[in-house]
C-alpha positions as MATLAB code, in Angstrom:
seq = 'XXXXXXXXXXXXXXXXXXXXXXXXXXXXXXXXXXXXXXXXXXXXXXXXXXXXXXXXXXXXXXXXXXXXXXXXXXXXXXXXXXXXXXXXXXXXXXXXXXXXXXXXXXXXXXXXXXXXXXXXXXXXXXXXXXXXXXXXXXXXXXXXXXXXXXXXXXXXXXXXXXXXXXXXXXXXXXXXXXXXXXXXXXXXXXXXXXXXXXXXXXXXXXXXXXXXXXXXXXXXXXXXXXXXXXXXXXXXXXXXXXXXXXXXXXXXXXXXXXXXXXXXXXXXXXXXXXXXXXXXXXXXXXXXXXXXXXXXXXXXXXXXXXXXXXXXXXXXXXXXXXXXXXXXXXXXXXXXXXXXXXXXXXXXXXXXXXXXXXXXXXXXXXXXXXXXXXXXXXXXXXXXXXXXXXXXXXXXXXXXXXXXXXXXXXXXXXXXXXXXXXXXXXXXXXXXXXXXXXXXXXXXXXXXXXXXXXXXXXXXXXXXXXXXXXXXXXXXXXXXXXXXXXXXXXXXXXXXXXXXXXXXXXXXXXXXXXXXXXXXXXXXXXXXXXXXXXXXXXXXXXXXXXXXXXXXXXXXXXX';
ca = [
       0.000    0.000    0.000;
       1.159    3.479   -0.836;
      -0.137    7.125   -0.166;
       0.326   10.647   -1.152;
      -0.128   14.111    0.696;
      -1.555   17.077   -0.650;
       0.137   19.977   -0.223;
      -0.817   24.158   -0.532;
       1.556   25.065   -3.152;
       1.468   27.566   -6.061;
      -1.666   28.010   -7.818;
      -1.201   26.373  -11.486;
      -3.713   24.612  -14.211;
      -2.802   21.025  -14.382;
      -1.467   19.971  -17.848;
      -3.018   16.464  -19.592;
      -0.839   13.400  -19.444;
       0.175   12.357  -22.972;
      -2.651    9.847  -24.183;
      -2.322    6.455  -23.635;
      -2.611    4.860  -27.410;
      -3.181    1.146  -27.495;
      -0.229    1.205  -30.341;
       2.611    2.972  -27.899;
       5.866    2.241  -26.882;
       7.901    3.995  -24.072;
      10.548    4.799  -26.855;
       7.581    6.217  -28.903;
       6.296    8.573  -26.113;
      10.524    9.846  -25.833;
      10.890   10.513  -29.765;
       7.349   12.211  -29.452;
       8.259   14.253  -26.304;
      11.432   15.272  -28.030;
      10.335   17.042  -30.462;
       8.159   18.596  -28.426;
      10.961   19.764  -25.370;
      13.823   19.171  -27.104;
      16.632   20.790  -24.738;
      14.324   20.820  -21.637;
      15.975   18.877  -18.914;
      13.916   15.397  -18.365;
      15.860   14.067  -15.428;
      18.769   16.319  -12.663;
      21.356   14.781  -10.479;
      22.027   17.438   -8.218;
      24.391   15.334   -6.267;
      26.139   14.423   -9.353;
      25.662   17.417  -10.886;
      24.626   15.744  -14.110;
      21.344   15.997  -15.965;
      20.248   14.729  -19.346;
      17.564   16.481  -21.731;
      15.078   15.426  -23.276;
      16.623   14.929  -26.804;
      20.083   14.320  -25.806;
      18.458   11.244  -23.872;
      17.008   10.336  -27.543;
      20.186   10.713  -28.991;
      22.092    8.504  -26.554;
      19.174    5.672  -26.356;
      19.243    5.271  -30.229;
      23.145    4.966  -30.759;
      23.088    2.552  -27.698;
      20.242    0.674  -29.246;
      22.106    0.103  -32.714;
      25.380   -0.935  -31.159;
      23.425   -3.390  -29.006;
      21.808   -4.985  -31.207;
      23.647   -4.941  -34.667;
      27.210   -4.839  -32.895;
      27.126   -7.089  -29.640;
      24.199   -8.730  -30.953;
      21.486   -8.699  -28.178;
      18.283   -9.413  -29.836;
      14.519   -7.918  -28.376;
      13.733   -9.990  -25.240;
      17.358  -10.479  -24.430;
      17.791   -9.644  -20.625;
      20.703   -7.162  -19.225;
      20.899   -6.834  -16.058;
      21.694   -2.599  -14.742;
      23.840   -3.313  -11.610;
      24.117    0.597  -11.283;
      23.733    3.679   -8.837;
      21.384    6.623   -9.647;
      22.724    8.624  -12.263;
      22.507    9.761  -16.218;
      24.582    6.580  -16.867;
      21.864    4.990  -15.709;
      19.217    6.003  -17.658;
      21.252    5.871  -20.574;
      21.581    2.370  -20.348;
      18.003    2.064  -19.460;
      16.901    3.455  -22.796;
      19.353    2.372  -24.562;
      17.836   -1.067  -23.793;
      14.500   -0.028  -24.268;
      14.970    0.993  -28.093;
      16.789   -1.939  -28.591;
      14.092   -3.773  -27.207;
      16.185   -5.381  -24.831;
      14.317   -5.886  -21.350;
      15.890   -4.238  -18.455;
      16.598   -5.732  -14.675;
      18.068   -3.914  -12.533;
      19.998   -4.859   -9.454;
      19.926   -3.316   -6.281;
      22.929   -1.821   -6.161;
      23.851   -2.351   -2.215;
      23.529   -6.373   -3.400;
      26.734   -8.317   -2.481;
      27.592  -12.231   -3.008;
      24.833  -14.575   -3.060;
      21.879  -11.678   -3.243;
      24.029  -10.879   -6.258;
      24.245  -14.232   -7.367;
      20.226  -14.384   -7.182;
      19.189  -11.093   -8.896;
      21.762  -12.420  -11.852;
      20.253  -15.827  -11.916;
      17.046  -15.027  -11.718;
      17.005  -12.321  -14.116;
      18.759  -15.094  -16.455;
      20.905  -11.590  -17.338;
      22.859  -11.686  -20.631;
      24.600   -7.900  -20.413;
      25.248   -6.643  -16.943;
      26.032   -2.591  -17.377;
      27.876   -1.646  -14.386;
      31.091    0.677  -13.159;
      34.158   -0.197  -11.912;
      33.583   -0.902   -7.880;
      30.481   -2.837   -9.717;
      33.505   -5.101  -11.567;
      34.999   -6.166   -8.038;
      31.892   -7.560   -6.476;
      31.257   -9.318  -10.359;
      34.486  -10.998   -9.523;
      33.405  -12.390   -6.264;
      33.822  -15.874   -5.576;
      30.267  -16.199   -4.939;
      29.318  -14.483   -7.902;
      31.545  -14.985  -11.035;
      30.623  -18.492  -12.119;
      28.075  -16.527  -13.906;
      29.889  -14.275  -15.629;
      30.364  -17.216  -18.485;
      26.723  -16.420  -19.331;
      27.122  -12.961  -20.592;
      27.465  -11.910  -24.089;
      28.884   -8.169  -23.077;
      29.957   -5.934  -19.846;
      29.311   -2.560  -20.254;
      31.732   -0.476  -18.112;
      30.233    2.907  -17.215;
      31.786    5.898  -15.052;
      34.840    6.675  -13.962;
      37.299    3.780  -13.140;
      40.529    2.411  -13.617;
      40.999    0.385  -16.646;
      44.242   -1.468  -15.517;
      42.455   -2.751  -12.179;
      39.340   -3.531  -14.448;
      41.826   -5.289  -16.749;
      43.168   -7.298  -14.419;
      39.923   -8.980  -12.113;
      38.502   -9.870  -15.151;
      41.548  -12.076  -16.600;
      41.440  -13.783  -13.834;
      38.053  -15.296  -15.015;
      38.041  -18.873  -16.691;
      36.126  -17.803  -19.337;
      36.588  -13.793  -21.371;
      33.882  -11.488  -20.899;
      33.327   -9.260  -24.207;
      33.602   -5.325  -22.118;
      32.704   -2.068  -23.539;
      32.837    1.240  -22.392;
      28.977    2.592  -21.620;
      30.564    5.693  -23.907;
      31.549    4.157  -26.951;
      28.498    2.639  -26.544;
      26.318    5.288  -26.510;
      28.596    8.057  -28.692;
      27.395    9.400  -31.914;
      27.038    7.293  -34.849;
      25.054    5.492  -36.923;
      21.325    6.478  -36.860;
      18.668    3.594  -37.208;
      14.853    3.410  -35.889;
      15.153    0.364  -34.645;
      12.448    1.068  -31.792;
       9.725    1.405  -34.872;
       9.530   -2.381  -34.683;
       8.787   -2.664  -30.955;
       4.937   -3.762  -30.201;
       3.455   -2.033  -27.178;
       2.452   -5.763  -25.871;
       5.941   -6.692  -25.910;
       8.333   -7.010  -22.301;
       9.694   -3.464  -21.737;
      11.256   -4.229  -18.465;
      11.663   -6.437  -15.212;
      11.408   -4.943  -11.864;
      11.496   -6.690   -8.893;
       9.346   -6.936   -5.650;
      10.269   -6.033   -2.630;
      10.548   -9.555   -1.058;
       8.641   -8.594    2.079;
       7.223  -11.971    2.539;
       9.708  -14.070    0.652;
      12.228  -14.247   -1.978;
      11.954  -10.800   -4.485;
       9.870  -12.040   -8.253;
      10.821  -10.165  -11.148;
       7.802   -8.444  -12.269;
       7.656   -8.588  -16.298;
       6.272   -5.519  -17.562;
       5.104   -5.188  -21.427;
       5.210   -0.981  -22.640;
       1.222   -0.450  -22.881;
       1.298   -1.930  -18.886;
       4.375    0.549  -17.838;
       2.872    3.760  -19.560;
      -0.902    2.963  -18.254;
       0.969    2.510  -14.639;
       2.601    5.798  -14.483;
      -0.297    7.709  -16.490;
      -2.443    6.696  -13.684;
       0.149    8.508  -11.319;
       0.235   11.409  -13.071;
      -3.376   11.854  -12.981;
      -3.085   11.559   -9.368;
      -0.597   13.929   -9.100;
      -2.029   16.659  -11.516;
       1.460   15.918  -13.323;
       2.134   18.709  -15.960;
       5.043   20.572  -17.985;
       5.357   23.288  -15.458;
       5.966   20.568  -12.787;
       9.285   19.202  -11.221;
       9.228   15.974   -9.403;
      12.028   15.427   -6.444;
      12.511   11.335   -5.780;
      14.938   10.319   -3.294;
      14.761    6.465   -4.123;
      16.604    4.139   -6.262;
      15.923    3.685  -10.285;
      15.557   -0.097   -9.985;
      12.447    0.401   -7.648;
       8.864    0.968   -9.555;
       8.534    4.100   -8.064;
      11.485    6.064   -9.024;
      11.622    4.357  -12.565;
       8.020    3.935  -13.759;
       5.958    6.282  -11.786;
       9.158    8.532  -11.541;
      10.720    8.970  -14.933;
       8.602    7.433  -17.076;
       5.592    9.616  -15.304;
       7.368   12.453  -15.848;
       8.447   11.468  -19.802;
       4.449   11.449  -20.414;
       4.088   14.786  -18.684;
       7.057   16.551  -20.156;
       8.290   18.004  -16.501;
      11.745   17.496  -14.909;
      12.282   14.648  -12.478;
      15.142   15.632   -9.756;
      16.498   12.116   -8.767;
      18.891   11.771   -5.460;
      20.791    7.819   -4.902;
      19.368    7.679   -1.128;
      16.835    9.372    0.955;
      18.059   11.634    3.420;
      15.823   12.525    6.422;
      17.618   15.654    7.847;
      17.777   16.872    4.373;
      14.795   15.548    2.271;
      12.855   19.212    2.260;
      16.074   21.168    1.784;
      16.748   19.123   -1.325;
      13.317   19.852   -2.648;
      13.112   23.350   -1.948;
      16.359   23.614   -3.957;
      15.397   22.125   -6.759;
      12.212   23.807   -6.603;
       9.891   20.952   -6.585;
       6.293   21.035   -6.770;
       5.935   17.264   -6.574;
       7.847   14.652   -4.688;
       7.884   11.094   -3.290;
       7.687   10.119    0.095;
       6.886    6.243    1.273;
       4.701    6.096    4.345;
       7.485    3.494    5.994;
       9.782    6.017    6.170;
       7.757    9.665    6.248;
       8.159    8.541   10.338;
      11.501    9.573   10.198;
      10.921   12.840    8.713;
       8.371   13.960   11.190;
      11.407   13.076   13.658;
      13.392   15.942   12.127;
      13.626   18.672   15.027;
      10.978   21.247   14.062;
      12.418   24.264   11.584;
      11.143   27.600    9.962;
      12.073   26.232    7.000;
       9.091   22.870    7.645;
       6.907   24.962    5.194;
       9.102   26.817    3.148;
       8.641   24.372   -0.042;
       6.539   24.825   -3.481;
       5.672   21.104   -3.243;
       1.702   20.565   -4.029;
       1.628   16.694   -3.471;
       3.701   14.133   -1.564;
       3.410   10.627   -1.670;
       3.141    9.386    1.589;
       0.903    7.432    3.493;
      -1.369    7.549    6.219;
      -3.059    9.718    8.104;
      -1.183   11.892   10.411;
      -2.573   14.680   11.506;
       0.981   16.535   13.151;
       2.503   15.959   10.168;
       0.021   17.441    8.103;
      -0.100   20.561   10.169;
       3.523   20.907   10.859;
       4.523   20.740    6.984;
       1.208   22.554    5.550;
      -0.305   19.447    3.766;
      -3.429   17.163    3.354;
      -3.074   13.588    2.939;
      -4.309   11.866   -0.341;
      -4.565    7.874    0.380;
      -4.018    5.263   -2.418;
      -3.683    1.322   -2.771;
      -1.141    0.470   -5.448;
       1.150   -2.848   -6.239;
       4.285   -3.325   -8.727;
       1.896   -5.625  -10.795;
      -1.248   -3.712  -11.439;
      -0.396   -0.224  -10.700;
      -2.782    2.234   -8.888;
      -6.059    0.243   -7.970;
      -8.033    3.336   -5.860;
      -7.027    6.614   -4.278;
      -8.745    9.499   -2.853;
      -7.806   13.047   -2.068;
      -8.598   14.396    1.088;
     -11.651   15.813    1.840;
     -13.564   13.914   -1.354;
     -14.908   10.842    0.997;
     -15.684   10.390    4.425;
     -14.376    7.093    5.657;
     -10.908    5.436    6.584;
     -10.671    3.996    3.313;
      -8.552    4.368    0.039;
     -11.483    5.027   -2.207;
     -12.893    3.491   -4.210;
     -11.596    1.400   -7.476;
     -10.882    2.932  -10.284;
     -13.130    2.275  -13.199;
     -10.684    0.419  -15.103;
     -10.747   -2.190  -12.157;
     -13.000   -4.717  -10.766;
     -11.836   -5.611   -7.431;
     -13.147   -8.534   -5.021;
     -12.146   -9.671   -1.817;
     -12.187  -13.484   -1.102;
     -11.774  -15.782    1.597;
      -9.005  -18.622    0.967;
     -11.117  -20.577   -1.257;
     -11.189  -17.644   -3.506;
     -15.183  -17.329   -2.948;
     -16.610  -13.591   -2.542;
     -16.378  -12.562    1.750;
     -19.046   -9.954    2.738;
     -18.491   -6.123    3.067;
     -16.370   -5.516    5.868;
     -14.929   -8.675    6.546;
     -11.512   -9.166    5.946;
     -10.089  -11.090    3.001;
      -7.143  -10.718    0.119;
      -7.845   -8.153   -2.145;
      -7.806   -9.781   -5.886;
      -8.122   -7.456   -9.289;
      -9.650   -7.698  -12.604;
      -8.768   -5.340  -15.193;
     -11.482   -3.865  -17.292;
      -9.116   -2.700  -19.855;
      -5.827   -4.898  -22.060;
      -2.647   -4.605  -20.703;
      -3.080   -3.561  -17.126;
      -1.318   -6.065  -15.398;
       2.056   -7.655  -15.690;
       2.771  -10.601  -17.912;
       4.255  -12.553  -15.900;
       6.649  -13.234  -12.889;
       9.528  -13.526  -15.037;
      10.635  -16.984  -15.177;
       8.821  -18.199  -12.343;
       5.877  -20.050  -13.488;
       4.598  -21.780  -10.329;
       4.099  -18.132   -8.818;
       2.905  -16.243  -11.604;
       0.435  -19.658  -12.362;
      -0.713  -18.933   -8.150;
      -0.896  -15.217   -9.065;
      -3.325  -15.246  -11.626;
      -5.611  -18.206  -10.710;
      -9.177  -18.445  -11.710;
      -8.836  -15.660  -13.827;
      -8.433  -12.718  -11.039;
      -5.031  -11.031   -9.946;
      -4.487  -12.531   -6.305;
      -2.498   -9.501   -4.738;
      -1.079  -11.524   -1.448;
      -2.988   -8.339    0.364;
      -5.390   -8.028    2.939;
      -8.577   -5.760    2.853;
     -12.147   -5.153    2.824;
     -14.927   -2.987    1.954;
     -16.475   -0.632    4.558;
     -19.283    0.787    4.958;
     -18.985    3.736    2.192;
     -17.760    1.392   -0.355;
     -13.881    2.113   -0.107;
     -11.110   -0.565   -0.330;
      -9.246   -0.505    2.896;
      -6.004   -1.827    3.373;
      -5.736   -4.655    6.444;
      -1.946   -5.722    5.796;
      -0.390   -8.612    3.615;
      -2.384  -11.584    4.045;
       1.079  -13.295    5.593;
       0.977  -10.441    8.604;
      -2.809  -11.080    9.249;
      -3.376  -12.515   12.645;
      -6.203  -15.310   13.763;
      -6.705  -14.541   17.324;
      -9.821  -15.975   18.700;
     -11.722  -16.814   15.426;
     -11.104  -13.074   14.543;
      -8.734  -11.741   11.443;
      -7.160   -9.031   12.745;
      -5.267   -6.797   10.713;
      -1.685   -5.873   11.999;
      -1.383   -2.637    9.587;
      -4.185   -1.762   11.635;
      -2.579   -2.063   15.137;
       0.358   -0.420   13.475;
      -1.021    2.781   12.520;
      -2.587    3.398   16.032;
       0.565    2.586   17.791;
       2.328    5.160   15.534;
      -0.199    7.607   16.981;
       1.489    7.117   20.440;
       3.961   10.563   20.820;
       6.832    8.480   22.802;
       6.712    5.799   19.476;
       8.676    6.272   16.254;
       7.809    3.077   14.391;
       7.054   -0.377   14.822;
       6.410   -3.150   13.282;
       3.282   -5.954   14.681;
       3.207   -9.444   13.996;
       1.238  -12.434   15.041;
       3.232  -15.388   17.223;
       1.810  -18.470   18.307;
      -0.528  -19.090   21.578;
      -1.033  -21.634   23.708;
      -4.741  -21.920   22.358;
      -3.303  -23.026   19.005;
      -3.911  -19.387   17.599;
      -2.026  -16.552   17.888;
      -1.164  -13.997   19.900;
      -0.175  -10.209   18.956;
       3.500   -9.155   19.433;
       4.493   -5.431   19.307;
       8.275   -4.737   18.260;
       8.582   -0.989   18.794;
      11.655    1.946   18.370;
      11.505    4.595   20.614;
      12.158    7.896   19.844;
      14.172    7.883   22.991;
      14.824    5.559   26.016;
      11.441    4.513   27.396;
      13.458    4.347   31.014;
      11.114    1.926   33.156;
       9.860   -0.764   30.241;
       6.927   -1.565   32.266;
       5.577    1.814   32.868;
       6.024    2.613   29.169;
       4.426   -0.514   28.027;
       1.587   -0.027   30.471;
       1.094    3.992   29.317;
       1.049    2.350   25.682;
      -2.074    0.262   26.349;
      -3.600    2.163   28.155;
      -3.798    4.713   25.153;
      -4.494    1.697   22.666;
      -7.262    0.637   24.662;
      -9.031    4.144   23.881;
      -8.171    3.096   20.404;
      -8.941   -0.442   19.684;
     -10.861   -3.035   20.411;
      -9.851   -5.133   23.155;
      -8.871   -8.109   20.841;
      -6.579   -6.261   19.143;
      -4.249   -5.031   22.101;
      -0.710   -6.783   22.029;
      -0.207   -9.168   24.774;
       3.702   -9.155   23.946;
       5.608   -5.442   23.657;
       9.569   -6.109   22.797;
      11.665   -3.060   22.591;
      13.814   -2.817   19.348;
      17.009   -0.542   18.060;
      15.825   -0.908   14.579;
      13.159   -2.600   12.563;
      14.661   -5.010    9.590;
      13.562   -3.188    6.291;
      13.630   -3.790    2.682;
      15.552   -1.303    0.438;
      12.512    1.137   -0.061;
      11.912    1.238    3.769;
       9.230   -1.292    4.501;
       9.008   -3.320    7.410;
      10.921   -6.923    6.977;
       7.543   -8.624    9.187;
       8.550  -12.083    8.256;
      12.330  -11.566    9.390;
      10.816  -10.259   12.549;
       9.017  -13.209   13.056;
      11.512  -16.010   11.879;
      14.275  -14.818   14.202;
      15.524  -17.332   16.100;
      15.708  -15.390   19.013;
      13.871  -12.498   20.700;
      15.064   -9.217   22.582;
      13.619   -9.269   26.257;
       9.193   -8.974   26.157;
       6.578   -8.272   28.103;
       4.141  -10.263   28.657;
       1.216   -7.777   29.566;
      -1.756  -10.108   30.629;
       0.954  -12.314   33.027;
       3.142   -9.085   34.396;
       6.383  -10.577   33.725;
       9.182  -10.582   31.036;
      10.176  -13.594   29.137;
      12.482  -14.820   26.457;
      10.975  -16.486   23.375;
      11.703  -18.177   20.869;
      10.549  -18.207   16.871;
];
């Protein structure tokens, strides 16, 4: 689940998104858009201090395109994998991909060793474009018996050639390298994106792995554009507009909703490597953003900042957050907007605040029919808790596939509805709300109980800064609720604190869904984009001292 916060910036008419054609292409929408910009900056690397405009990214992506294919010989649906940081040499290997009709996976680029190994593998990668430091974890023991499968290493950035030289002799079988700028450097001119069919694999992305090992989400072009169109529409996403994202290119946000949102909208996407806390509105005030992205997981440890004059000097008119939060909305001049979206549909409902009454999400869009079912996929009554599946009304608004990974993408897409692995129900008003992933739902006493729900009212609680609930076993043969929580500073007497903390839930909840177990933690395990690891909280083998609330007494459990 994802949200967005609506901000009081400048007043200004919002542009249309460039029509979604059943015929397009992302490489379509860039020569299109390039003509129309030209020289207007598409994406800024402050940090960097690089940018690249909208034609000069054309330029680049064809010449790449050519060489890949008609030099190195990578036909379309060949897989490279982009094992790179944020940066223009980035996105020029992106596109240069794209018109070549190559399909893209990128690699987080913090991966090491055997999560290497496993974003290689199971991208079944036959280019890897990468930079030098990139070449030395390549090399690694654990990692370079698959270097054998690659057709070509494209070397991009700054970095020694010698050193680069050297790790890879030392492989049992050559690699075929070449340099990301003879790649890409002016030459021969051919349209080889014409060809591409917008039902054809654009890219790969993967999930977040939240629950298990990360799928790589196969994406066709018409899916990818109808995604991020839906975002800008959302957003009010225009020419005038400038977009500040502080996460990584190979996460859907940054790279579909992100650049490819802001390709169809002809504005200026300001991209940063890594989200900084202390300076997240600094950076957008300087780049004088009117949009930006914010994650609910982590929008915690903004509101942690210590309080500044400078809170509501920004032009930003929406931020993609989360959930309510009433201090932060005041404190930074903004109203929320709530949304439910997933990697392999896209934007299923959202509503602005103020437009509904109602905890909810809103309703679904009209492009999708949405049913929540109990585990024998039959239709559950409004307001009780099931998964949320999805039917698209319209072609080509769901993945294709989980890319080689049949089994899952088989489970997935069973009896002919989209099985999202989330947890929700209709209320009252009609709106989709959001109950957690069906893996973090607990059974206590014949009850589903939804943990996201327990979450967000313990977030409420002043003394808390996040935390992270999750069901362990009871001796009924149920489950019990277990609270893993990070202070914003030391609680002092663990009892009293735990005590003052259910006291204020009870106000809150129903009695049923008050943790019986509170466990005090420095940090919460998270995935790269900030979300809560719940099913590495739960499979440790050991936890940090508890409290048992209904027996008064600490313990020491086990998973």
């Amino acid at each position: 689940m994802n949200g967005m916060v609506h901000g009081t910036g400048p007043d200004a008419l919002p542009a249309p998104v460039t029509a979604i054609e059943i015929g397009n292409t992302i490489p379509r929408v860039l020569v299109r858009q390039a003509q129309r910009f030209g020289a207007k900056p598409l994406i800024a690397f402050p940090r960097q201090r690089q940018s690249l405009s909208y034609d000069g990214l054309l330029a680049f992506s064809k010449a790449g395109a050519y060489r890949l294919q008609r030099v190195h010989g990578l036909a379309p649906g060949t897989i490279a994998a982009i094992y790179l940081q944020n940066s223009a040499d980035y996105v020029k290997s992106w596109f240069s991909c794209l018109f070549a009709g190559v399909v893209d996976a990128p690699i987080n680029r913090e991966f090491r060793k055997s999560s290497l190994f496993f974003g290689l593998t199971t991208a079944a990668a036959e280019a890897v474009f990468t930079d030098g430091q990139g070449v030395e974890h390549l090399v690694d023991p654990e990692v370079r018996g698959y270097l054998g499968n690659l057709r070509v290493l494209v070397l991009a950035g700054d970095y020694d050639r010698a050193t680069v030289d050297r790790l890879l002799s030392a492989l049992p079988t050559p690699v075929p390298v070449v340099e990301l700028d003879a790649l890409t450097a002016p030459g021969p001119d051919e349209d080889l994106w014409a060809t591409l069919k917008s039902n054809e694999p654009a890219l790969i992305r993967f999930t977040s792995g939240t629950t298990g090992p990360a799928k790589g989400i196969l994406q066709s072009h018409l899916h990818v554009l109808a995604k991020s169109a839906v975002h800008n529409e959302v957003l009010e996403y225009g020419p005038d507009d400038v977009l500040y994202t502080p996460f990584p290119l190979h996460h859907n946000l940054a790279s579909i909703n992100g650049l490819i949102g802001t390709l169809q909208a002809g504005g200026t996407m300001v991209s940063v490597a890594k989200f900084s806390a202390s300076g997240f509105w600094r950076e957008a005030r300087e780049c004088g953003a009117t949009l930006a992205h914010l994650l609910q997981s982590i929008a915690p440890l903004v509101s942690a900042q210590p309080p500044s004059p400078d809170d509501r000097n920004h032009r930003v008119r929406y931020l993609w957050s989360g959930r309510p939060d009433p201090v932060f909305e005041e404190r930074f001049n903004v109203r929320r907007v709530q949304l439910y979206a997933l990697g392999e549909v896209g934007v299923v409902s959202y509503k602005r605040g103020g437009e509904e009454a109602g905890a909810g999400m809103g309703r679904p869009l009209p492009q999708m029919e949405v049913r929540i079912i109990d585990p024998l996929d039959r239709p559950v009554p409004s307001g009780t808790v099931g998964e949320i599946t999805v039917r698209p009304r319209q072609p080509h608004r769901v993945m294709l596939a989980y890319h080689n990974n049949l089994p899952a993408t088989m489970r997935a897409f069973r009896n002919l509805w989209f099985h999202t692995g989330d947890g929700g129900y209709f209320n009252e008003t009609g709106e989709l709300c959001f109950a957690g992933r069906m893996g973090d739902t607990i059974r206590r006493r014949g009850v589903n109980i939804s943990s996201e729900q327990i979450d967000a009212e313990i977030r409420r609680y002043a003394a808390i800064e996040d935390c992270g609930v999750i069901a362990v076993p009871s001796e009924t043969g149920e489950q019990e609720i277990h609270a893993c929580l990070v202070w914003k500073a030391d609680p002092g007497d663990g009892e009293k604190a735990f005590d003052l903390l259910s006291a204020f839930l009870a106000e809150r909840l129903p009695k049923s869904y008050l943790p019986r177990f509170y466990e005090s933690m420095q940090e919460l395990p998270r995935t790269n984009t900030g979300k809560v690891r719940k099913a590495a909280l739960r499979e440790r083998p050991r936890y940090g001292p508890t409290w048992d609330r209904e027996k008064s007494c600490w313990i020491q459990r086990s998973s």
